[in-house]
Amino acid sequence: MAHLSKNLIGKSALLLVLLEDEINEGYTRTLEQLQWKYCMGKVGSMEPHKVVAAIETAAKKHQLIKPELYRESHALYHAILEAMEGVTRGQIQLGSVQRTVGLRFAIIRGNPYDSPEEGQWIAVAMYGTIGAPIKGLEHEVVGLGINHI
Amino acid sequence: MAHLSKNLIGKSALLLVLLEDEINEGYTRTLEQLQWKYCMGKVGSMEPHKVVAAIETAAKKHQLIKPELYRESHALYHAILEAMEGVTRGQIQLGSVQRTVGLRFAIIRGNPYDSPEEGQWIAVAMYGTIGAPIKGLEHEVVGLGINHI
Amino acid sequence: MAHLSKNLIGKSALLLVLLEDEINEGYTRTLEQLQWKYCMGKVGSMEPHKVVAAIETAAKKHQLIKPELYRESHALYHAILEAMEGVTRGQIQLGSVQRTVGLRFAIIRGNPYDSPEEGQWIAVAMYGTIGAPIKGLEHEVVGLGINHI
Amino acid sequence: MAHLSKNLIGKSALLLVLLEDEINEGYTRTLEQLQWKYCMGKVGSMEPHKVVAAIETAAKKHQLIKPELYRESHALYHAILEAMEGVTRGQIQLGSVQRTVGLRFAIIRGNPYDSPEEGQWIAVAMYGTIGAPIKGLEHEVVGLGINHI
Amino acid sequence: MAHLSKNLIGKSALLLVLLEDEINEGYTRTLEQLQWKYCMGKVGSMEPHKVVAAIETAAKKHQLIKPELYRESHALYHAILEAMEGVTRGQIQLGSVQRTVGLRFAIIRGNPYDSPEEGQWIAVAMYGTIGAPIKGLEHEVVGLGINHI
Amino acid sequence: MAHLSKNLIGKSALLLVLLEDEINEGYTRTLEQLQWKYCMGKVGSMEPHKVVAAIETAAKKHQLIKPELYRESHALYHAILEAMEGVTRGQIQLGSVQRTVGLRFAIIRGNPYDSPEEGQWIAVAMYGTIGAPIKGLEHEVVGLGINHI
């Protein structure tokens, strides 16, 4: 039976975006020992498709997904949209409803279940701010999407 | 102009639910020095209203909100529902679409902006698992809702 | 070309639910002179399907729709659901997300366009309160659904 | 315990947009006697963000909110979006799904509960038409959003 | 009492978009014998409003609806949006969330119930692919909207 | 690059639910020659979770997914929910908004892309009626969900 291992892919992705500068070398070394691929990035935009594109580009550049394989793009795309649901809370809209986001994101690809048969999964975490297109008029947001790949 | 202080209410609530046992005394002392009220709890359910009720009960019990004041209940309620959007990603439904959640939650009430005029805000963070009503067939989820109070 | 007549079906339905006791005889006489059928009612519930059923029952009882004609039930049903979107603002859920409504509703059937070819339309207006299942912890809500019949 | 006073902020905002020209001096004098601030305006657009911006601008111009205070902008923003849910019924989209709105709006800021501790709330009402981008192919819509401020 | 006849308007519209080239003359002759009006078309776009417009234009060109009659435009519009819900599954957004569609569509207007009193209904079927704006990174989608007219 | 093969998994699943009795032996033999697993079933309910459960049970019984493998359950679950979006068009709710469904469903597991690297995908098709809980007051609906597995 499937069982989440003690190495939690979602928690790991969330800590990467939350702690960022506070992440010590020991932490990322753990990810590497697990042979989990990961990458991080930033994106600020009033257009959801630019958030999607920034994350897809980062994933391809760091070889977390094979660009020519649709099943991997499809897995990542749905993980991104699910994370965006947490960020937007109701409608995946930004500028069209007069708001903007500034986000850090982390993507991890690894095997988060004890059973090797469960194979690889992908986690997309986002953390940052959402608000009016005026500096300061904003609060924090978070999102996490997880999918089998 | 509003400006998020370096003491981030959303990040703090997320770290409380993510790190839980790893949270050291120094961390919670910071929250206390800031005079931010907080509490934590757990809830597992197939019914969204039980998640809402568990968090409302915890908030009242730890005096984060005044039960008889509607403006405070109203602020908390919307923060809970926004966090549930991140957890459910699309429809705030659990058992009615054959899934269940096991969540840790943290609530923080404090003043997250540099300007004292911005007053108090409330953050509700949730982290745990969502999945089929069969142990193990689940993955991680997160949610965060923030509101002025 | 279609053109809304000065007799506005949506506004009329809204005034019926908003003014209720203040509605004078002159007002309802106007509706009767227009040969617009209308009825009013009240419903309080934590279950959306009870709101739907209360309005359907009132419409049939006052002969605003023919019960055995699906095209009329279908028109009314969608008008009800659209009004519920305004009341619930995001998810047509009540008790399942720990909230309840107390509503007055009005249904009007008439011809709101200058051109007789536009035929009959139905308007469903709702006004009342939504809130926690505790008396007083509530605020006002409104909804309006309009459909061709 | 919270208790809605007989001066209903939502109903008042709705009557302002519904009756407009029929509103007599006595009515607005009541709002002034209550020391409730209010303003009214009009907006027609195929872009939801222009509706949001028009209402935010009116609220600032008539000093219903302090522009530099994020908690007030935040309260107003969510009240606007909730009113837009009633207007759009399902997806806060206009031109992107080939439709347009012509709306009157009213904003009221006041204390709608008997208990002074409940403080100030804001109501945003919208009433007008939605339809195809062709004059006449349209029907009435309404929306109301209420938030503590 | 209403009863769906053996001539199913939704199934017929779906077979038109699914089988297209395989549709034999006998099949379309059946639609003509029933005196059901129908038309077919194709549209590829990253903008939902272009899908809506393409179908509205086809319906008017083939005289399935009278362009100057709002009740007919209104019926068709809601049938189109309902079909788009099946195609987009969650948010009626395409390019704004970095995806595109290539669709065949069919529209049928007819009387699908045994009782003549049920009158005419309209069915809009869509079938094609959705995916990244890169050829091949796509999978199939379907949608069906049905409304009384 | 990914390329949909001429054997379309979504179209095949849709034809299975649409044609049912008209499906000839030649058609299912094609699926068998492709070594695509498939099964069909029926479900009528006012509760979405019963639709989900009926399809999951059928998929396990006919060995389309391995019950103990979460990645396969996860893939199927999301395909089911996406198909339900087409059936419910807006909110995945049935009895809670006073409506019921009677559905045929088909599930196919196969490799729908020319490139063998794209591996296996799962398609869930649903077709039937939705309506009031009164026989006859109903119209047709369709839904299709496709996911990599």
Tab-separated table of C-alpha atoms in Angstrom, chain A:
chain	number	residue	atom	x	y	z
A	1	MET	CA	0.000	0.000	0.000
A	2	ALA	CA	1.177	3.548	-0.767
A	3	HIS	CA	2.733	5.339	2.169
A	4	LEU	CA	4.212	8.822	2.219
A	5	SER	CA	7.886	8.547	3.189
A	6	LYS	CA	9.374	10.779	5.872
A	7	ASN	CA	10.882	12.824	3.047
A	8	LEU	CA	7.923	15.009	2.194
A	9	ILE	CA	8.052	16.507	-1.287
A	10	GLY	CA	5.416	19.173	-0.655
A	11	LYS	CA	6.884	20.285	2.662
A	12	SER	CA	10.345	20.399	1.088
A	13	ALA	CA	9.136	22.604	-1.768
A	14	LEU	CA	7.310	24.886	0.672
A	15	LEU	CA	10.377	25.266	2.901
A	16	LEU	CA	12.473	26.150	-0.155
A	17	VAL	CA	10.188	29.070	-1.026
A	18	LEU	CA	9.533	30.122	2.573
A	19	LEU	CA	13.063	30.015	3.933
A	20	GLU	CA	15.072	30.827	0.785
A	21	ASP	CA	18.035	32.712	2.235
A	22	GLU	CA	17.807	30.810	5.494
A	23	ILE	CA	18.072	27.434	3.730
A	24	ASN	CA	21.395	26.000	4.778
A	25	GLU	CA	23.637	23.785	2.763
A	26	GLY	CA	22.688	20.777	4.842
A	27	TYR	CA	19.113	21.099	3.700
A	28	THR	CA	19.760	21.113	-0.014
A	29	ARG	CA	22.331	18.339	0.450
A	30	THR	CA	19.489	16.148	1.761
A	31	LEU	CA	17.526	16.752	-1.431
A	32	GLU	CA	20.594	15.825	-3.448
A	33	GLN	CA	21.206	12.661	-1.411
A	34	LEU	CA	17.622	11.660	-2.145
A	35	GLN	CA	18.428	12.274	-5.819
A	36	TRP	CA	15.482	14.622	-6.020
A	37	LYS	CA	15.829	17.241	-8.716
A	38	TYR	CA	14.795	20.752	-7.732
A	39	CYS	CA	14.983	24.337	-8.881
A	40	MET	CA	13.824	27.735	-7.679
A	41	GLY	CA	12.869	31.018	-9.270
A	42	LYS	CA	10.945	34.264	-9.029
A	43	VAL	CA	8.171	35.792	-11.065
A	44	GLY	CA	6.102	38.932	-10.727
A	45	SER	CA	3.175	39.534	-13.052
A	46	MET	CA	-0.397	40.641	-13.561
A	47	GLU	CA	-0.908	37.807	-16.044
A	48	PRO	CA	-1.375	34.199	-14.883
A	49	HIS	CA	0.066	32.838	-18.140
A	50	LYS	CA	3.380	34.537	-17.352
A	51	VAL	CA	3.525	32.730	-14.007
A	52	VAL	CA	2.814	29.436	-15.793
A	53	ALA	CA	5.463	30.165	-18.443
A	54	ALA	CA	8.142	31.177	-15.896
A	55	ILE	CA	7.730	27.911	-14.012
A	56	GLU	CA	7.619	25.772	-17.156
A	57	THR	CA	10.765	27.454	-18.436
A	58	ALA	CA	12.606	26.921	-15.151
A	59	ALA	CA	11.558	23.255	-15.049
A	60	LYS	CA	12.841	22.642	-18.562
A	61	LYS	CA	16.068	24.596	-18.061
A	62	HIS	CA	16.927	22.586	-14.930
A	63	GLN	CA	15.885	19.337	-16.622
A	64	LEU	CA	13.087	18.535	-14.184
A	65	ILE	CA	10.915	17.646	-17.161
A	66	LYS	CA	11.699	16.565	-20.718
A	67	PRO	CA	10.312	19.343	-22.923
A	68	GLU	CA	9.377	17.052	-25.803
A	69	LEU	CA	7.435	14.631	-23.596
A	70	TYR	CA	3.809	15.702	-23.268
A	71	ARG	CA	3.060	13.476	-20.282
A	72	GLU	CA	5.667	15.416	-18.284
A	73	SER	CA	4.477	18.839	-19.447
A	74	HIS	CA	0.910	17.767	-18.669
A	75	ALA	CA	1.847	16.684	-15.136
A	76	LEU	CA	3.705	19.933	-14.473
A	77	TYR	CA	0.956	22.113	-15.971
A	78	HIS	CA	-1.716	20.722	-13.662
A	79	ALA	CA	0.584	21.041	-10.634
A	80	ILE	CA	1.150	24.718	-11.529
A	81	LEU	CA	-2.585	25.433	-11.941
A	82	GLU	CA	-3.343	23.745	-8.606
A	83	ALA	CA	-0.730	25.901	-6.879
A	84	MET	CA	-2.283	28.951	-8.544
A	85	GLU	CA	-5.649	28.037	-6.970
A	86	GLY	CA	-4.073	28.550	-3.546
A	87	VAL	CA	-2.559	31.847	-4.631
A	88	THR	CA	-5.698	33.258	-6.281
A	89	ARG	CA	-8.364	31.612	-4.064
A	90	GLY	CA	-11.404	31.420	-6.321
A	91	GLN	CA	-10.622	32.605	-9.821
A	92	ILE	CA	-7.217	32.172	-11.523
A	93	GLN	CA	-7.193	35.837	-12.464
A	94	LEU	CA	-4.759	38.641	-11.660
A	95	GLY	CA	-4.709	41.849	-13.720
A	96	SER	CA	-8.174	41.135	-15.100
A	97	VAL	CA	-9.490	41.686	-11.567
A	98	GLN	CA	-7.001	44.467	-10.809
A	99	ARG	CA	-4.362	42.642	-8.781
A	100	THR	CA	-0.775	41.524	-9.175
A	101	VAL	CA	1.517	38.876	-7.655
A	102	GLY	CA	5.177	38.739	-6.699
A	103	LEU	CA	6.116	35.086	-6.155
A	104	ARG	CA	9.026	32.833	-5.360
A	105	PHE	CA	8.532	29.300	-6.633
A	106	ALA	CA	10.216	25.934	-6.130
A	107	ILE	CA	9.775	22.763	-8.146
A	108	ILE	CA	10.861	19.337	-6.859
A	109	ARG	CA	10.748	16.050	-8.717
A	110	GLY	CA	11.250	12.925	-6.672
A	111	ASN	CA	9.747	9.753	-5.237
A	112	PRO	CA	7.785	10.727	-2.103
A	113	TYR	CA	6.297	7.316	-1.282
A	114	ASP	CA	8.003	4.404	0.442
A	115	SER	CA	7.012	2.037	-2.318
A	116	PRO	CA	9.303	2.363	-5.369
A	117	GLU	CA	6.333	1.411	-7.558
A	118	GLU	CA	4.752	4.801	-6.826
A	119	GLY	CA	7.476	6.304	-8.995
A	120	GLN	CA	8.142	9.996	-9.471
A	121	TRP	CA	5.957	12.916	-8.530
A	122	ILE	CA	6.304	16.660	-9.015
A	123	ALA	CA	5.612	19.393	-6.466
A	124	VAL	CA	5.227	23.092	-7.303
A	125	ALA	CA	5.253	25.541	-4.381
A	126	MET	CA	4.639	29.283	-4.618
A	127	TYR	CA	4.949	31.921	-1.910
A	128	GLY	CA	4.882	35.681	-2.105
A	129	THR	CA	2.420	38.536	-2.145
A	130	ILE	CA	-0.783	39.438	-3.925
A	131	GLY	CA	-2.358	42.858	-3.990
A	132	ALA	CA	-3.314	46.023	-5.750
A	133	PRO	CA	-0.883	47.217	-8.424
A	134	ILE	CA	0.503	49.694	-5.839
A	135	LYS	CA	3.594	48.768	-3.798
A	136	GLY	CA	2.694	47.868	-0.229
A	137	LEU	CA	-1.023	47.268	-0.723
A	138	GLU	CA	-0.515	43.507	-0.582
A	139	HIS	CA	-0.543	40.463	1.669
A	140	GLU	CA	1.088	37.045	1.610
A	141	VAL	CA	-0.147	34.050	-0.409
A	142	VAL	CA	0.889	30.434	-0.809
A	143	GLY	CA	0.088	27.588	-3.189
A	144	LEU	CA	1.092	23.968	-3.647
A	145	GLY	CA	0.332	21.588	-6.483
A	146	ILE	CA	1.388	17.928	-6.519
A	147	ASN	CA	1.025	15.452	-9.354
A	148	HIS	CA	2.336	12.045	-10.436
A	149	ILE	CA	4.743	12.329	-13.391
